[in-house]
Amino acid sequence: MSDDIEWLSTKEAASRLGLTTRTVYRLIDDGQIPAYKFGRVIRLQAREVDNFINGARIQPGDLEHLYPTTAGNAADGEG
């Protein structure tokens, strides 16, 4: 078993997340993704980026607020 850490640059992390590097910097600054500064270089652990991805998973029912039903409408939005 290897204890080696897989390090990602902010550009690699952004690509892995499908985001811009600017958004990755914002997530780091907001404390949502841990990052490490070595001199002038910022690196992220791949495992922690993957944990962030898994933590962002939407659970069934989490988006109900985006399609509220009104009285008289069917549950599928038709009515």
PDB file of C-alpha atoms in Angstrom:
ATOM      1  CA  MET A   1       0.000   0.000   0.000  1.00  0.00           C
ATOM      2  CA  SER A   2       1.381   3.388  -0.984  1.00  0.00           C
ATOM      3  CA  ASP A   3       1.005   6.459   1.189  1.00  0.00           C
ATOM      4  CA  ASP A   4       2.061   8.771  -1.643  1.00  0.00           C
ATOM      5  CA  ILE A   5      -0.127  11.829  -2.038  1.00  0.00           C
ATOM      6  CA  GLU A   6      -1.382  12.669  -5.516  1.00  0.00           C
ATOM      7  CA  TRP A   7      -1.007  16.434  -5.855  1.00  0.00           C
ATOM      8  CA  LEU A   8      -2.988  18.508  -8.342  1.00  0.00           C
ATOM      9  CA  SER A   9      -2.299  22.004  -9.584  1.00  0.00           C
ATOM     10  CA  THR A  10      -5.211  24.430  -9.488  1.00  0.00           C
ATOM     11  CA  LYS A  11      -5.509  23.995 -13.261  1.00  0.00           C
ATOM     12  CA  GLU A  12      -5.672  20.185 -12.913  1.00  0.00           C
ATOM     13  CA  ALA A  13      -8.196  20.468 -10.080  1.00  0.00           C
ATOM     14  CA  ALA A  14     -10.318  22.837 -12.169  1.00  0.00           C
ATOM     15  CA  SER A  15     -10.269  20.371 -15.060  1.00  0.00           C
ATOM     16  CA  ARG A  16     -11.198  17.491 -12.740  1.00  0.00           C
ATOM     17  CA  LEU A  17     -14.124  19.530 -11.364  1.00  0.00           C
ATOM     18  CA  GLY A  18     -15.209  20.971 -14.713  1.00  0.00           C
ATOM     19  CA  LEU A  19     -14.770  24.503 -13.354  1.00  0.00           C
ATOM     20  CA  THR A  20     -12.574  27.498 -14.055  1.00  0.00           C
ATOM     21  CA  THR A  21      -9.407  28.044 -12.053  1.00  0.00           C
ATOM     22  CA  ARG A  22     -10.960  31.260 -10.734  1.00  0.00           C
ATOM     23  CA  THR A  23     -13.822  29.226  -9.232  1.00  0.00           C
ATOM     24  CA  VAL A  24     -11.325  26.786  -7.699  1.00  0.00           C
ATOM     25  CA  TYR A  25      -9.516  29.720  -6.048  1.00  0.00           C
ATOM     26  CA  ARG A  26     -12.867  30.939  -4.689  1.00  0.00           C
ATOM     27  CA  LEU A  27     -13.690  27.482  -3.299  1.00  0.00           C
ATOM     28  CA  ILE A  28     -10.249  27.366  -1.656  1.00  0.00           C
ATOM     29  CA  ASP A  29     -10.652  30.863  -0.206  1.00  0.00           C
ATOM     30  CA  ASP A  30     -14.147  29.974   1.086  1.00  0.00           C
ATOM     31  CA  GLY A  31     -12.700  26.907   2.830  1.00  0.00           C
ATOM     32  CA  GLN A  32     -14.728  24.438   0.788  1.00  0.00           C
ATOM     33  CA  ILE A  33     -11.655  22.692  -0.651  1.00  0.00           C
ATOM     34  CA  PRO A  34      -8.404  22.393   1.320  1.00  0.00           C
ATOM     35  CA  ALA A  35      -5.283  23.609  -0.482  1.00  0.00           C
ATOM     36  CA  TYR A  36      -1.604  23.864   0.358  1.00  0.00           C
ATOM     37  CA  LYS A  37       0.907  26.558  -0.514  1.00  0.00           C
ATOM     38  CA  PHE A  38       4.499  25.523  -1.133  1.00  0.00           C
ATOM     39  CA  GLY A  39       6.406  28.720  -1.741  1.00  0.00           C
ATOM     40  CA  ARG A  40       4.475  30.405  -4.534  1.00  0.00           C
ATOM     41  CA  VAL A  41       2.795  27.204  -5.708  1.00  0.00           C
ATOM     42  CA  ILE A  42      -0.707  26.112  -4.649  1.00  0.00           C
ATOM     43  CA  ARG A  43      -1.502  22.407  -4.694  1.00  0.00           C
ATOM     44  CA  LEU A  44      -4.550  20.323  -3.830  1.00  0.00           C
ATOM     45  CA  GLN A  45      -4.717  16.679  -2.832  1.00  0.00           C
ATOM     46  CA  ALA A  46      -6.612  14.623  -5.411  1.00  0.00           C
ATOM     47  CA  ARG A  47      -8.315  12.672  -2.599  1.00  0.00           C
ATOM     48  CA  GLU A  48      -9.653  15.908  -1.068  1.00  0.00           C
ATOM     49  CA  VAL A  49     -10.906  17.147  -4.443  1.00  0.00           C
ATOM     50  CA  ASP A  50     -12.697  13.810  -4.896  1.00  0.00           C
ATOM     51  CA  ASN A  51     -14.181  14.151  -1.374  1.00  0.00           C
ATOM     52  CA  PHE A  52     -15.483  17.594  -2.354  1.00  0.00           C
ATOM     53  CA  ILE A  53     -17.096  16.096  -5.459  1.00  0.00           C
ATOM     54  CA  ASN A  54     -18.754  13.326  -3.431  1.00  0.00           C
ATOM     55  CA  GLY A  55     -19.957  15.833  -0.835  1.00  0.00           C
ATOM     56  CA  ALA A  56     -21.624  17.884  -3.564  1.00  0.00           C
ATOM     57  CA  ARG A  57     -23.807  14.981  -4.666  1.00  0.00           C
ATOM     58  CA  ILE A  58     -27.470  15.939  -4.861  1.00  0.00           C
ATOM     59  CA  GLN A  59     -29.778  13.674  -2.895  1.00  0.00           C
ATOM     60  CA  PRO A  60     -33.294  12.870  -4.112  1.00  0.00           C
ATOM     61  CA  GLY A  61     -35.692  15.594  -3.049  1.00  0.00           C
ATOM     62  CA  ASP A  62     -33.007  18.277  -2.601  1.00  0.00           C
ATOM     63  CA  LEU A  63     -34.224  20.202  -5.649  1.00  0.00           C
ATOM     64  CA  GLU A  64     -37.941  20.270  -4.908  1.00  0.00           C
ATOM     65  CA  HIS A  65     -37.711  23.986  -4.157  1.00  0.00           C
ATOM     66  CA  LEU A  66     -36.897  24.564  -7.850  1.00  0.00           C
ATOM     67  CA  TYR A  67     -40.245  23.280  -9.094  1.00  0.00           C
ATOM     68  CA  PRO A  68     -42.899  24.161  -6.536  1.00  0.00           C
ATOM     69  CA  THR A  69     -46.386  23.002  -7.272  1.00  0.00           C
ATOM     70  CA  THR A  70     -49.359  25.296  -6.892  1.00  0.00           C
ATOM     71  CA  ALA A  71     -52.887  24.380  -5.879  1.00  0.00           C
ATOM     72  CA  GLY A  72     -54.700  22.698  -8.746  1.00  0.00           C
ATOM     73  CA  ASN A  73     -51.549  21.581 -10.584  1.00  0.00           C
ATOM     74  CA  ALA A  74     -50.623  17.946 -10.943  1.00  0.00           C
ATOM     75  CA  ALA A  75     -47.380  16.793  -9.370  1.00  0.00           C
ATOM     76  CA  ASP A  76     -45.711  16.628 -12.793  1.00  0.00           C
ATOM     77  CA  GLY A  77     -46.357  20.330 -13.413  1.00  0.00           C
ATOM     78  CA  GLU A  78     -49.303  19.861 -15.762  1.00  0.00           C
ATOM     79  CA  GLY A  79     -52.701  20.926 -14.799  1.00  0.00           C
TER      80      GLY A  79
END
